[in-house]
Amino acid sequence: MEEAFLPSRGRARGVSRATWREVRGNALTLGLVMFGGAIFPLAFAFSLTGLALGFAVVVTVALLNDYTCCLLLRAARRCDDLGARDANGSTLSFEELARFCGGAPALALARVALVVLLFGTSCGGLAVIGEAGGRALCGAGLITGGDDPDAACAPA
């Protein structure tokens, strides 16, 4: 972590100093996202794919994620070196970076990619909530499977 982003250190150019409360809140949110959307579903994914294929998929996704993050940071650094700034004089956002690098078509593509990414993340979150919620309600005895043998709470 760069020293400029720590609350007890100086400020980076155009970045206001964060308080420890903000850092703690952001860290807790990041932890919740990591565990809820990434760590907990891994066991289920490995049960479907098997150990070898599951590990290969995890490594492939990790490498692609690292590569795209490096590309994004390199592009942001080059734009900063060129003096590319938004209207407020701060560094470019993801969408502004796309517009700066590829014009209106790249901006439209970046927006579509963000919508698809967020839609997929929302669907995954809803699936996890539905699965966990159904099991919790069954375990608490609040719902039953009735006569349907394929229902989640069907009597064994």
JSON list of C-alpha atoms in Angstrom, two decimals:
[
{"chain": "A", "resi": 1, "resn": "MET", "atom": "CA", "xyz": [0.00, 0.00, 0.00]},
{"chain": "A", "resi": 2, "resn": "GLU", "atom": "CA", "xyz": [1.37, 3.39, -0.87]},
{"chain": "A", "resi": 3, "resn": "GLU", "atom": "CA", "xyz": [2.17, 5.64, 2.05]},
{"chain": "A", "resi": 4, "resn": "ALA", "atom": "CA", "xyz": [0.04, 8.43, 0.62]},
{"chain": "A", "resi": 5, "resn": "PHE", "atom": "CA", "xyz": [-3.14, 6.48, 1.27]},
{"chain": "A", "resi": 6, "resn": "LEU", "atom": "CA", "xyz": [-2.45, 5.73, 4.91]},
{"chain": "A", "resi": 7, "resn": "PRO", "atom": "CA", "xyz": [-4.29, 8.06, 7.30]},
{"chain": "A", "resi": 8, "resn": "SER", "atom": "CA", "xyz": [-1.19, 8.87, 9.35]},
{"chain": "A", "resi": 9, "resn": "ARG", "atom": "CA", "xyz": [0.96, 9.92, 6.38]},
{"chain": "A", "resi": 10, "resn": "GLY", "atom": "CA", "xyz": [1.05, 12.81, 3.95]},
{"chain": "A", "resi": 11, "resn": "ARG", "atom": "CA", "xyz": [-1.23, 13.34, 1.01]},
{"chain": "A", "resi": 12, "resn": "ALA", "atom": "CA", "xyz": [-0.78, 12.27, -2.57]},
{"chain": "A", "resi": 13, "resn": "ARG", "atom": "CA", "xyz": [-1.47, 14.83, -5.28]},
{"chain": "A", "resi": 14, "resn": "GLY", "atom": "CA", "xyz": [-5.24, 15.35, -5.46]},
{"chain": "A", "resi": 15, "resn": "VAL", "atom": "CA", "xyz": [-6.01, 12.77, -2.74]},
{"chain": "A", "resi": 16, "resn": "SER", "atom": "CA", "xyz": [-7.48, 13.84, 0.57]},
{"chain": "A", "resi": 17, "resn": "ARG", "atom": "CA", "xyz": [-6.35, 12.18, 3.76]},
{"chain": "A", "resi": 18, "resn": "ALA", "atom": "CA", "xyz": [-8.46, 9.20, 4.85]},
{"chain": "A", "resi": 19, "resn": "THR", "atom": "CA", "xyz": [-9.46, 8.71, 8.46]},
{"chain": "A", "resi": 20, "resn": "TRP", "atom": "CA", "xyz": [-8.96, 5.42, 10.27]},
{"chain": "A", "resi": 21, "resn": "ARG", "atom": "CA", "xyz": [-12.75, 5.06, 10.37]},
{"chain": "A", "resi": 22, "resn": "GLU", "atom": "CA", "xyz": [-12.90, 5.23, 6.56]},
{"chain": "A", "resi": 23, "resn": "VAL", "atom": "CA", "xyz": [-10.04, 2.77, 6.21]},
{"chain": "A", "resi": 24, "resn": "ARG", "atom": "CA", "xyz": [-11.70, 0.35, 8.65]},
{"chain": "A", "resi": 25, "resn": "GLY", "atom": "CA", "xyz": [-15.05, 0.68, 6.87]},
{"chain": "A", "resi": 26, "resn": "ASN", "atom": "CA", "xyz": [-13.50, 0.06, 3.47]},
{"chain": "A", "resi": 27, "resn": "ALA", "atom": "CA", "xyz": [-11.51, -2.91, 4.76]},
{"chain": "A", "resi": 28, "resn": "LEU", "atom": "CA", "xyz": [-14.63, -4.48, 6.28]},
{"chain": "A", "resi": 29, "resn": "THR", "atom": "CA", "xyz": [-16.58, -3.95, 3.05]},
{"chain": "A", "resi": 30, "resn": "LEU", "atom": "CA", "xyz": [-13.76, -5.48, 1.02]},
{"chain": "A", "resi": 31, "resn": "GLY", "atom": "CA", "xyz": [-13.61, -8.46, 3.40]},
{"chain": "A", "resi": 32, "resn": "LEU", "atom": "CA", "xyz": [-17.36, -8.98, 3.14]},
{"chain": "A", "resi": 33, "resn": "VAL", "atom": "CA", "xyz": [-17.20, -8.90, -0.65]},
{"chain": "A", "resi": 34, "resn": "MET", "atom": "CA", "xyz": [-14.22, -11.29, -0.73]},
{"chain": "A", "resi": 35, "resn": "PHE", "atom": "CA", "xyz": [-15.73, -13.86, 1.59]},
{"chain": "A", "resi": 36, "resn": "GLY", "atom": "CA", "xyz": [-19.37, -13.58, 0.54]},
{"chain": "A", "resi": 37, "resn": "GLY", "atom": "CA", "xyz": [-18.87, -13.47, -3.20]},
{"chain": "A", "resi": 38, "resn": "ALA", "atom": "CA", "xyz": [-15.61, -15.30, -3.74]},
{"chain": "A", "resi": 39, "resn": "ILE", "atom": "CA", "xyz": [-14.37, -17.47, -0.87]},
{"chain": "A", "resi": 40, "resn": "PHE", "atom": "CA", "xyz": [-17.56, -19.19, 0.34]},
{"chain": "A", "resi": 41, "resn": "PRO", "atom": "CA", "xyz": [-18.79, -20.34, -3.12]},
{"chain": "A", "resi": 42, "resn": "LEU", "atom": "CA", "xyz": [-15.42, -21.95, -3.92]},
{"chain": "A", "resi": 43, "resn": "ALA", "atom": "CA", "xyz": [-16.26, -25.19, -2.11]},
{"chain": "A", "resi": 44, "resn": "PHE", "atom": "CA", "xyz": [-19.44, -25.58, -4.15]},
{"chain": "A", "resi": 45, "resn": "ALA", "atom": "CA", "xyz": [-17.61, -24.79, -7.39]},
{"chain": "A", "resi": 46, "resn": "PHE", "atom": "CA", "xyz": [-14.91, -27.36, -6.58]},
{"chain": "A", "resi": 47, "resn": "SER", "atom": "CA", "xyz": [-17.58, -29.97, -5.79]},
{"chain": "A", "resi": 48, "resn": "LEU", "atom": "CA", "xyz": [-19.00, -29.49, -9.30]},
{"chain": "A", "resi": 49, "resn": "THR", "atom": "CA", "xyz": [-15.75, -29.30, -11.26]},
{"chain": "A", "resi": 50, "resn": "GLY", "atom": "CA", "xyz": [-13.41, -31.53, -9.26]},
{"chain": "A", "resi": 51, "resn": "LEU", "atom": "CA", "xyz": [-10.09, -30.60, -7.76]},
{"chain": "A", "resi": 52, "resn": "ALA", "atom": "CA", "xyz": [-7.92, -30.48, -10.89]},
{"chain": "A", "resi": 53, "resn": "LEU", "atom": "CA", "xyz": [-10.31, -28.54, -13.14]},
{"chain": "A", "resi": 54, "resn": "GLY", "atom": "CA", "xyz": [-11.40, -26.28, -10.27]},
{"chain": "A", "resi": 55, "resn": "PHE", "atom": "CA", "xyz": [-7.79, -25.42, -9.46]},
{"chain": "A", "resi": 56, "resn": "ALA", "atom": "CA", "xyz": [-7.02, -24.79, -13.15]},
{"chain": "A", "resi": 57, "resn": "VAL", "atom": "CA", "xyz": [-10.01, -22.43, -13.44]},
{"chain": "A", "resi": 58, "resn": "VAL", "atom": "CA", "xyz": [-9.05, -20.54, -10.27]},
{"chain": "A", "resi": 59, "resn": "VAL", "atom": "CA", "xyz": [-5.46, -20.11, -11.46]},
{"chain": "A", "resi": 60, "resn": "THR", "atom": "CA", "xyz": [-6.59, -19.02, -14.94]},
{"chain": "A", "resi": 61, "resn": "VAL", "atom": "CA", "xyz": [-9.01, -16.44, -13.56]},
{"chain": "A", "resi": 62, "resn": "ALA", "atom": "CA", "xyz": [-6.37, -15.16, -11.12]},
{"chain": "A", "resi": 63, "resn": "LEU", "atom": "CA", "xyz": [-3.81, -14.74, -13.91]},
{"chain": "A", "resi": 64, "resn": "LEU", "atom": "CA", "xyz": [-6.31, -12.96, -16.18]},
{"chain": "A", "resi": 65, "resn": "ASN", "atom": "CA", "xyz": [-7.33, -10.69, -13.30]},
{"chain": "A", "resi": 66, "resn": "ASP", "atom": "CA", "xyz": [-3.70, -9.84, -12.56]},
{"chain": "A", "resi": 67, "resn": "TYR", "atom": "CA", "xyz": [-2.99, -9.15, -16.23]},
{"chain": "A", "resi": 68, "resn": "THR", "atom": "CA", "xyz": [-5.98, -6.86, -16.71]},
{"chain": "A", "resi": 69, "resn": "CYS", "atom": "CA", "xyz": [-5.19, -4.96, -13.50]},
{"chain": "A", "resi": 70, "resn": "CYS", "atom": "CA", "xyz": [-1.62, -4.43, -14.69]},
{"chain": "A", "resi": 71, "resn": "LEU", "atom": "CA", "xyz": [-2.91, -3.17, -18.06]},
{"chain": "A", "resi": 72, "resn": "LEU", "atom": "CA", "xyz": [-5.32, -0.77, -16.37]},
{"chain": "A", "resi": 73, "resn": "LEU", "atom": "CA", "xyz": [-2.64, 0.59, -14.05]},
{"chain": "A", "resi": 74, "resn": "ARG", "atom": "CA", "xyz": [-0.15, 0.96, -16.91]},
{"chain": "A", "resi": 75, "resn": "ALA", "atom": "CA", "xyz": [-2.71, 2.85, -18.99]},
{"chain": "A", "resi": 76, "resn": "ALA", "atom": "CA", "xyz": [-3.60, 5.11, -16.06]},
{"chain": "A", "resi": 77, "resn": "ARG", "atom": "CA", "xyz": [0.08, 5.83, -15.42]},
{"chain": "A", "resi": 78, "resn": "ARG", "atom": "CA", "xyz": [0.70, 6.70, -19.09]},
{"chain": "A", "resi": 79, "resn": "CYS", "atom": "CA", "xyz": [-2.34, 8.98, -19.16]},
{"chain": "A", "resi": 80, "resn": "ASP", "atom": "CA", "xyz": [-1.11, 10.65, -15.99]},
{"chain": "A", "resi": 81, "resn": "ASP", "atom": "CA", "xyz": [2.33, 11.13, -17.57]},
{"chain": "A", "resi": 82, "resn": "LEU", "atom": "CA", "xyz": [0.64, 12.75, -20.57]},
{"chain": "A", "resi": 83, "resn": "GLY", "atom": "CA", "xyz": [-1.23, 15.09, -18.27]},
{"chain": "A", "resi": 84, "resn": "ALA", "atom": "CA", "xyz": [-4.65, 13.62, -18.99]},
{"chain": "A", "resi": 85, "resn": "ARG", "atom": "CA", "xyz": [-7.02, 14.79, -16.25]},
{"chain": "A", "resi": 86, "resn": "ASP", "atom": "CA", "xyz": [-10.77, 15.02, -15.83]},
{"chain": "A", "resi": 87, "resn": "ALA", "atom": "CA", "xyz": [-12.66, 18.31, -15.59]},
{"chain": "A", "resi": 88, "resn": "ASN", "atom": "CA", "xyz": [-11.81, 18.63, -11.87]},
{"chain": "A", "resi": 89, "resn": "GLY", "atom": "CA", "xyz": [-8.11, 18.08, -12.44]},
{"chain": "A", "resi": 90, "resn": "SER", "atom": "CA", "xyz": [-8.00, 14.64, -10.80]},
{"chain": "A", "resi": 91, "resn": "THR", "atom": "CA", "xyz": [-6.93, 11.35, -12.33]},
{"chain": "A", "resi": 92, "resn": "LEU", "atom": "CA", "xyz": [-9.16, 9.63, -14.85]},
{"chain": "A", "resi": 93, "resn": "SER", "atom": "CA", "xyz": [-11.86, 7.16, -13.85]},
{"chain": "A", "resi": 94, "resn": "PHE", "atom": "CA", "xyz": [-12.24, 3.83, -15.64]},
{"chain": "A", "resi": 95, "resn": "GLU", "atom": "CA", "xyz": [-14.77, 5.28, -18.08]},
{"chain": "A", "resi": 96, "resn": "GLU", "atom": "CA", "xyz": [-12.75, 8.45, -18.68]},
{"chain": "A", "resi": 97, "resn": "LEU", "atom": "CA", "xyz": [-9.65, 6.32, -19.29]},
{"chain": "A", "resi": 98, "resn": "ALA", "atom": "CA", "xyz": [-11.54, 4.31, -21.92]},
{"chain": "A", "resi": 99, "resn": "ARG", "atom": "CA", "xyz": [-12.77, 7.51, -23.60]},
{"chain": "A", "resi": 100, "resn": "PHE", "atom": "CA", "xyz": [-9.26, 9.00, -23.54]},
{"chain": "A", "resi": 101, "resn": "CYS", "atom": "CA", "xyz": [-7.69, 5.88, -25.08]},
{"chain": "A", "resi": 102, "resn": "GLY", "atom": "CA", "xyz": [-10.34, 4.90, -27.65]},
{"chain": "A", "resi": 103, "resn": "GLY", "atom": "CA", "xyz": [-12.90, 7.66, -27.95]},
{"chain": "A", "resi": 104, "resn": "ALA", "atom": "CA", "xyz": [-16.66, 7.22, -27.88]},
{"chain": "A", "resi": 105, "resn": "PRO", "atom": "CA", "xyz": [-16.64, 3.57, -29.10]},
{"chain": "A", "resi": 106, "resn": "ALA", "atom": "CA", "xyz": [-14.29, 2.52, -26.30]},
{"chain": "A", "resi": 107, "resn": "LEU", "atom": "CA", "xyz": [-16.41, 4.41, -23.76]},
{"chain": "A", "resi": 108, "resn": "ALA", "atom": "CA", "xyz": [-19.56, 2.60, -24.96]},
{"chain": "A", "resi": 109, "resn": "LEU", "atom": "CA", "xyz": [-17.77, -0.76, -24.81]},
{"chain": "A", "resi": 110, "resn": "ALA", "atom": "CA", "xyz": [-16.49, -0.04, -21.30]},
{"chain": "A", "resi": 111, "resn": "ARG", "atom": "CA", "xyz": [-19.99, 0.87, -20.13]},
{"chain": "A", "resi": 112, "resn": "VAL", "atom": "CA", "xyz": [-21.48, -2.30, -21.62]},
{"chain": "A", "resi": 113, "resn": "ALA", "atom": "CA", "xyz": [-18.72, -4.38, -20.01]},
{"chain": "A", "resi": 114, "resn": "LEU", "atom": "CA", "xyz": [-19.40, -2.77, -16.62]},
{"chain": "A", "resi": 115, "resn": "VAL", "atom": "CA", "xyz": [-23.13, -3.47, -16.91]},
{"chain": "A", "resi": 116, "resn": "VAL", "atom": "CA", "xyz": [-22.49, -7.11, -17.82]},
{"chain": "A", "resi": 117, "resn": "LEU", "atom": "CA", "xyz": [-20.00, -7.46, -14.97]},
{"chain": "A", "resi": 118, "resn": "LEU", "atom": "CA", "xyz": [-22.37, -5.95, -12.42]},
{"chain": "A", "resi": 119, "resn": "PHE", "atom": "CA", "xyz": [-25.33, -7.97, -13.73]},
{"chain": "A", "resi": 120, "resn": "GLY", "atom": "CA", "xyz": [-23.36, -11.21, -13.41]},
{"chain": "A", "resi": 121, "resn": "THR", "atom": "CA", "xyz": [-22.21, -10.28, -9.93]},
{"chain": "A", "resi": 122, "resn": "SER", "atom": "CA", "xyz": [-25.79, -9.47, -8.90]},
{"chain": "A", "resi": 123, "resn": "CYS", "atom": "CA", "xyz": [-27.07, -12.78, -10.29]},
{"chain": "A", "resi": 124, "resn": "GLY", "atom": "CA", "xyz": [-24.37, -14.68, -8.41]},
{"chain": "A", "resi": 125, "resn": "GLY", "atom": "CA", "xyz": [-25.22, -12.83, -5.21]},
{"chain": "A", "resi": 126, "resn": "LEU", "atom": "CA", "xyz": [-28.91, -13.58, -5.62]},
{"chain": "A", "resi": 127, "resn": "ALA", "atom": "CA", "xyz": [-28.16, -17.26, -6.20]},
{"chain": "A", "resi": 128, "resn": "VAL", "atom": "CA", "xyz": [-26.09, -17.41, -3.01]},
{"chain": "A", "resi": 129, "resn": "ILE", "atom": "CA", "xyz": [-28.81, -15.58, -1.06]},
{"chain": "A", "resi": 130, "resn": "GLY", "atom": "CA", "xyz": [-31.51, -17.88, -2.46]},
{"chain": "A", "resi": 131, "resn": "GLU", "atom": "CA", "xyz": [-29.57, -21.03, -1.62]},
{"chain": "A", "resi": 132, "resn": "ALA", "atom": "CA", "xyz": [-28.51, -19.93, 1.84]},
{"chain": "A", "resi": 133, "resn": "GLY", "atom": "CA", "xyz": [-31.88, -18.34, 2.62]},
{"chain": "A", "resi": 134, "resn": "GLY", "atom": "CA", "xyz": [-33.79, -21.45, 1.58]},
{"chain": "A", "resi": 135, "resn": "ARG", "atom": "CA", "xyz": [-31.61, -23.70, 3.71]},
{"chain": "A", "resi": 136, "resn": "ALA", "atom": "CA", "xyz": [-31.87, -21.34, 6.68]},
{"chain": "A", "resi": 137, "resn": "LEU", "atom": "CA", "xyz": [-35.66, -21.19, 6.43]},
{"chain": "A", "resi": 138, "resn": "CYS", "atom": "CA", "xyz": [-35.85, -24.97, 6.13]},
{"chain": "A", "resi": 139, "resn": "GLY", "atom": "CA", "xyz": [-33.51, -25.43, 9.08]},
{"chain": "A", "resi": 140, "resn": "ALA", "atom": "CA", "xyz": [-35.60, -23.06, 11.18]},
{"chain": "A", "resi": 141, "resn": "GLY", "atom": "CA", "xyz": [-38.75, -24.98, 10.25]},
{"chain": "A", "resi": 142, "resn": "LEU", "atom": "CA", "xyz": [-40.37, -21.91, 8.70]},
{"chain": "A", "resi": 143, "resn": "ILE", "atom": "CA", "xyz": [-40.97, -23.61, 5.34]},
{"chain": "A", "resi": 144, "resn": "THR", "atom": "CA", "xyz": [-41.45, -27.22, 4.34]},
{"chain": "A", "resi": 145, "resn": "GLY", "atom": "CA", "xyz": [-41.31, -29.08, 1.10]},
{"chain": "A", "resi": 146, "resn": "GLY", "atom": "CA", "xyz": [-44.87, -30.29, 1.34]},
{"chain": "A", "resi": 147, "resn": "ASP", "atom": "CA", "xyz": [-45.61, -33.23, -0.92]},
{"chain": "A", "resi": 148, "resn": "ASP", "atom": "CA", "xyz": [-43.04, -32.29, -3.56]},
{"chain": "A", "resi": 149, "resn": "PRO", "atom": "CA", "xyz": [-40.13, -34.81, -3.36]},
{"chain": "A", "resi": 150, "resn": "ASP", "atom": "CA", "xyz": [-37.86, -32.42, -5.29]},
{"chain": "A", "resi": 151, "resn": "ALA", "atom": "CA", "xyz": [-38.39, -29.51, -2.91]},
{"chain": "A", "resi": 152, "resn": "ALA", "atom": "CA", "xyz": [-35.46, -28.24, -0.85]},
{"chain": "A", "resi": 153, "resn": "CYS", "atom": "CA", "xyz": [-37.18, -29.16, 2.44]},
{"chain": "A", "resi": 154, "resn": "ALA", "atom": "CA", "xyz": [-38.71, -32.43, 1.34]},
{"chain": "A", "resi": 155, "resn": "PRO", "atom": "CA", "xyz": [-38.79, -35.02, 4.13]},
{"chain": "A", "resi": 156, "resn": "ALA", "atom": "CA", "xyz": [-36.12, -37.67, 3.69]}
]
